[in-house]
Coordinates of N, CA and C in Angstrom, one line a residue:
M162 N 119.0 91.6 91.7 CA 117.6 91.4 91.7 C 116.8 92.6 92.2
N163 N 115.9 93.2 91.4 CA 115.2 94.4 91.8 C 113.8 94.0 92.2
R164 N 113.5 93.9 93.5 CA 112.2 93.5 94.0 C 111.3 94.8 94.1
K165 N 110.1 94.6 93.8 CA 109.1 95.7 93.9 C 108.8 95.9 95.4
K166 N 108.8 97.2 95.8 CA 108.5 97.5 97.2 C 107.0 97.6 97.4
T167 N 106.4 96.5 97.9 CA 104.9 96.5 98.1 C 104.6 96.4 99.6
I168 N 103.3 96.7 99.9 CA 102.8 96.6 101.2 C 101.6 95.7 101.2
T169 N 101.5 94.8 102.1 CA 100.4 93.9 102.2 C 99.7 94.1 103.5
L170 N 98.4 94.0 103.6 CA 97.7 94.1 104.8 C 98.2 93.1 105.8
G171 N 98.6 93.6 107.0 CA 99.2 92.8 108.0 C 100.7 92.9 108.1
D172 N 101.4 93.5 107.1 CA 102.8 93.8 107.2 C 103.0 94.8 108.3
K173 N 104.1 94.7 109.1 CA 104.4 95.6 110.1 C 105.2 96.7 109.4
I174 N 104.7 97.9 109.4 CA 105.3 99.1 108.8 C 105.7 100.1 109.8
F175 N 107.0 100.5 109.7 CA 107.5 101.6 110.5 C 107.7 102.8 109.7
A176 N 107.3 103.9 110.1 CA 107.5 105.2 109.3 C 108.0 106.2 110.3
R177 N 109.1 106.8 109.9 CA 109.7 107.9 110.7 C 109.7 109.2 109.8
V178 N 109.2 110.3 110.3 CA 109.1 111.5 109.6 C 110.2 112.5 110.1
T179 N 111.0 113.0 109.2 CA 112.0 113.9 109.7 C 111.9 115.3 108.9
R180 N 112.4 116.3 109.6 CA 112.5 117.6 108.9 C 113.8 118.2 109.3
N181 N 114.6 118.5 108.3 CA 116.0 119.1 108.6 C 116.8 118.1 109.4
G182 N 116.7 116.8 109.2 CA 117.5 115.8 109.9 C 117.0 115.5 111.3
R183 N 115.9 116.1 111.8 CA 115.4 115.8 113.1 C 114.1 115.0 113.0
T184 N 114.0 114.0 113.8 CA 112.7 113.2 113.8 C 111.6 114.0 114.5
I185 N 110.5 114.1 113.7 CA 109.4 114.9 114.3 C 108.2 113.9 114.6
F186 N 108.2 112.7 114.0 CA 107.0 111.8 114.2 C 107.5 110.4 113.9
N187 N 107.0 109.4 114.7 CA 107.2 108.0 114.5 C 105.9 107.4 114.4
Y188 N 105.7 106.4 113.5 CA 104.4 105.7 113.3 C 104.7 104.3 113.0
V189 N 103.9 103.4 113.6 CA 104.0 102.0 113.4 C 102.5 101.5 113.2
T190 N 102.4 100.6 112.1 CA 101.0 100.1 111.8 C 101.1 98.7 111.2
E191 N 100.0 98.0 111.3 CA 99.9 96.8 110.5 C 98.5 96.8 109.8
K192 N 97.9 98.0 109.7 CA 96.6 98.1 109.2 C 96.5 98.8 107.8
V193 N 97.6 98.9 107.1 CA 97.5 99.5 105.7 C 97.9 98.4 104.7
A194 N 97.3 98.5 103.5 CA 97.5 97.6 102.4 C 98.2 98.2 101.2
T195 N 98.3 99.5 101.2 CA 99.0 100.2 100.1 C 99.8 101.4 100.6
M196 N 100.7 101.8 99.8 CA 101.5 103.0 100.1 C 100.6 104.2 100.2
S197 N 99.6 104.3 99.4 CA 98.6 105.4 99.5 C 97.9 105.5 100.8
Q198 N 97.5 104.3 101.3 CA 96.9 104.3 102.7 C 97.8 104.7 103.7
L199 N 99.1 104.3 103.6 CA 100.1 104.7 104.6 C 100.3 106.2 104.6
I200 N 100.4 106.8 103.4 CA 100.6 108.3 103.3 C 99.3 109.0 103.9
S201 N 98.2 108.5 103.6 CA 96.9 109.0 104.1 C 96.9 109.0 105.6
E202 N 97.3 107.9 106.2 CA 97.3 107.8 107.7 C 98.3 108.8 108.3
L203 N 99.5 108.9 107.6 CA 100.5 109.9 108.1 C 100.0 111.3 108.0
R204 N 99.3 111.6 106.9 CA 98.7 113.0 106.8 C 97.7 113.3 107.9
I205 N 96.9 112.3 108.2 CA 95.8 112.5 109.2 C 96.5 112.6 110.6
A206 N 97.5 111.8 110.9 CA 98.2 111.8 112.2 C 99.0 113.1 112.4
M207 N 99.4 113.7 111.3 CA 100.2 114.9 111.4 C 99.5 116.1 110.8
K208 N 98.2 116.2 111.1 CA 97.4 117.3 110.5 C 97.9 118.7 110.9
D209 N 98.6 118.8 112.0 CA 99.1 120.1 112.4 C 100.4 120.5 111.9
V210 N 101.1 119.6 111.1 CA 102.4 119.8 110.6 C 102.3 120.3 109.2
Q211 N 103.0 121.4 108.8 CA 103.0 121.9 107.5 C 104.4 122.0 106.9
G212 N 104.5 121.8 105.6 CA 105.8 122.0 105.0 C 106.4 120.7 104.5
L213 N 107.6 120.8 103.9 CA 108.3 119.6 103.4 C 108.9 118.8 104.4
V214 N 108.6 117.5 104.4 CA 109.2 116.5 105.3 C 109.8 115.3 104.5
M215 N 110.6 114.5 105.2 CA 111.1 113.3 104.6 C 110.5 112.1 105.4
I216 N 109.9 111.1 104.7 CA 109.4 109.9 105.4 C 110.3 108.8 105.0
H217 N 110.7 108.1 106.1 CA 111.6 106.9 106.0 C 110.7 105.7 106.4
I218 N 110.5 104.8 105.4 CA 109.5 103.7 105.6 C 110.3 102.4 105.6
R219 N 109.9 101.5 106.5 CA 110.5 100.2 106.7 C 109.4 99.2 106.8
N220 N 109.4 98.2 105.8 CA 108.5 97.1 105.9 C 109.2 95.9 106.5
Y221 N 108.9 95.7 107.8 CA 109.6 94.7 108.6 C 109.4 93.3 108.1
H222 N 108.2 93.0 107.6 CA 107.9 91.6 107.2 C 108.5 91.3 105.8
Q223 N 108.6 92.2 104.9 CA 109.1 92.0 103.6 C 110.6 92.4 103.5
G224 N 111.1 93.1 104.5 CA 112.5 93.3 104.5 C 113.0 94.4 103.6
W225 N 112.2 95.4 103.4 CA 112.7 96.6 102.6 C 112.5 97.9 103.3
G226 N 113.2 98.9 102.8 CA 113.1 100.2 103.4 C 113.1 101.2 102.2
D227 N 112.6 102.4 102.4 CA 112.5 103.4 101.4 C 112.4 104.8 102.1
E228 N 112.7 105.8 101.4 CA 112.5 107.1 101.9 C 112.1 108.0 100.7
R229 N 111.2 109.0 101.0 CA 110.7 109.9 100.0 C 110.2 111.2 100.6
P230 N 110.3 112.2 99.9 CA 109.8 113.5 100.4 C 108.2 113.5 100.4
L231 N 107.7 114.3 101.3 CA 106.2 114.5 101.4 C 105.9 115.9 101.8
M232 N 105.1 116.6 101.0 CA 104.6 117.9 101.3 C 103.3 117.9 102.1
L233 N 103.3 118.5 103.3 CA 102.1 118.5 104.1 C 101.5 119.9 104.0
Y234 N 100.2 120.0 103.8 CA 99.5 121.3 103.6 C 98.6 121.5 104.8
A235 N 98.2 122.8 105.0 CA 97.2 123.2 106.0 C 95.9 122.5 105.7
Q236 N 95.3 122.0 106.8 CA 94.0 121.3 106.7 C 92.9 122.3 106.8
K237 N 91.9 122.3 105.9 CA 90.8 123.2 106.0 C 89.8 122.6 107.1
V238 N 89.1 123.5 107.8 CA 88.2 123.1 108.9 C 87.0 122.4 108.4
N239 N 86.4 122.9 107.3 CA 85.2 122.2 106.8 C 85.0 122.7 105.4
D240 N 84.0 122.1 104.7 CA 83.8 122.4 103.3 C 83.2 123.8 103.1
Y241 N 82.6 124.4 104.1 CA 82.0 125.8 104.0 C 83.1 126.8 103.8
E242 N 84.3 126.5 104.2 CA 85.4 127.5 104.1 C 85.6 127.8 102.6
V243 N 85.5 126.9 101.8 CA 85.8 127.1 100.4 C 84.5 127.3 99.6
A244 N 83.6 126.3 99.7 CA 82.3 126.4 98.9 C 81.4 127.5 99.4
G245 N 81.4 127.8 100.7 CA 80.5 128.8 101.2 C 80.9 130.3 101.1
R246 N 82.0 130.6 100.4 CA 82.4 131.9 100.2 C 81.4 132.7 99.4
N247 N 81.0 133.9 99.8 CA 80.2 134.7 98.9 C 80.9 136.0 98.6
S248 N 80.2 136.8 97.8 CA 80.9 138.0 97.3 C 81.2 139.0 98.4
G249 N 80.6 138.9 99.5 CA 80.9 139.8 100.6 C 82.1 139.4 101.4
G250 N 82.8 138.4 101.0 CA 84.1 138.0 101.7 C 83.9 137.2 102.9
R251 N 82.7 136.8 103.2 CA 82.4 136.0 104.4 C 81.9 134.6 104.1
S252 N 82.2 133.7 104.9 CA 81.8 132.3 104.6 C 80.3 132.1 105.1
A253 N 79.5 131.5 104.3 CA 78.1 131.3 104.6 C 78.0 130.5 105.9
G254 N 77.2 131.0 106.9 CA 76.9 130.2 108.1 C 78.1 130.1 109.1
L255 N 79.1 130.8 108.9 CA 80.3 130.8 109.8 C 80.4 132.1 110.6
S256 N 80.9 132.0 111.8 CA 81.1 133.3 112.6 C 82.4 133.9 112.1
D257 N 82.7 135.1 112.6 CA 83.9 135.8 112.3 C 85.1 135.0 112.7
S258 N 85.1 134.3 113.8 CA 86.2 133.5 114.3 C 86.5 132.3 113.4
Q259 N 85.5 131.8 112.6 CA 85.7 130.7 111.8 C 86.0 131.0 110.3
E260 N 86.0 132.3 110.0 CA 86.2 132.7 108.7 C 87.6 132.4 108.2
V261 N 87.7 132.0 106.9 CA 89.0 131.6 106.3 C 89.9 132.7 106.0
S262 N 91.2 132.6 106.2 CA 92.1 133.6 105.7 C 92.2 133.6 104.2
N263 N 92.2 134.8 103.6 CA 92.3 134.9 102.2 C 93.7 134.7 101.7
S264 N 94.7 134.6 102.6 CA 96.1 134.4 102.2 C 96.4 133.0 101.8
R265 N 95.6 132.0 102.0 CA 95.9 130.6 101.7 C 95.5 130.4 100.3
M266 N 96.4 129.7 99.5 CA 96.1 129.4 98.1 C 95.2 128.1 98.1
L267 N 94.1 128.1 97.3 CA 93.2 127.0 97.2 C 93.8 125.9 96.2
F268 N 93.6 124.7 96.5 CA 94.0 123.6 95.7 C 92.9 123.4 94.7
P269 N 93.2 122.7 93.5 CA 92.2 122.5 92.4 C 91.0 121.8 92.9
W270 N 91.1 120.8 93.8 CA 89.9 120.1 94.3 C 89.1 120.9 95.2
E271 N 89.5 122.0 95.7 CA 88.7 122.8 96.6 C 87.9 123.9 95.9
T272 N 88.1 124.0 94.6 CA 87.4 125.1 93.9 C 86.1 124.8 93.3
H273 N 85.7 123.5 93.3 CA 84.3 123.2 92.8 C 83.8 122.0 93.5

């Protein structure tokens, strides 16, 4: 029997994030209703982590577990970093200390 792995609001979800076999983050929640919401919560909670990680998910109420890779990217400080760039190489309205590094590749949703 192949049951679909779903999440319902109120299910107790355990998520363990590992990198190279070491646990770097544990998360428990009952406030997500979809896998997308869970991934979003994990991204927010681990905003300082970058790179490829593995997430191990366990739905305690429905009795299933799963694991999947997740790529975490650097978080931009604000929308001015991308949209506010001018031809002079400086961000509009930002000081030198807030200027964005030109070495970071932009994602498609950041270009317009």
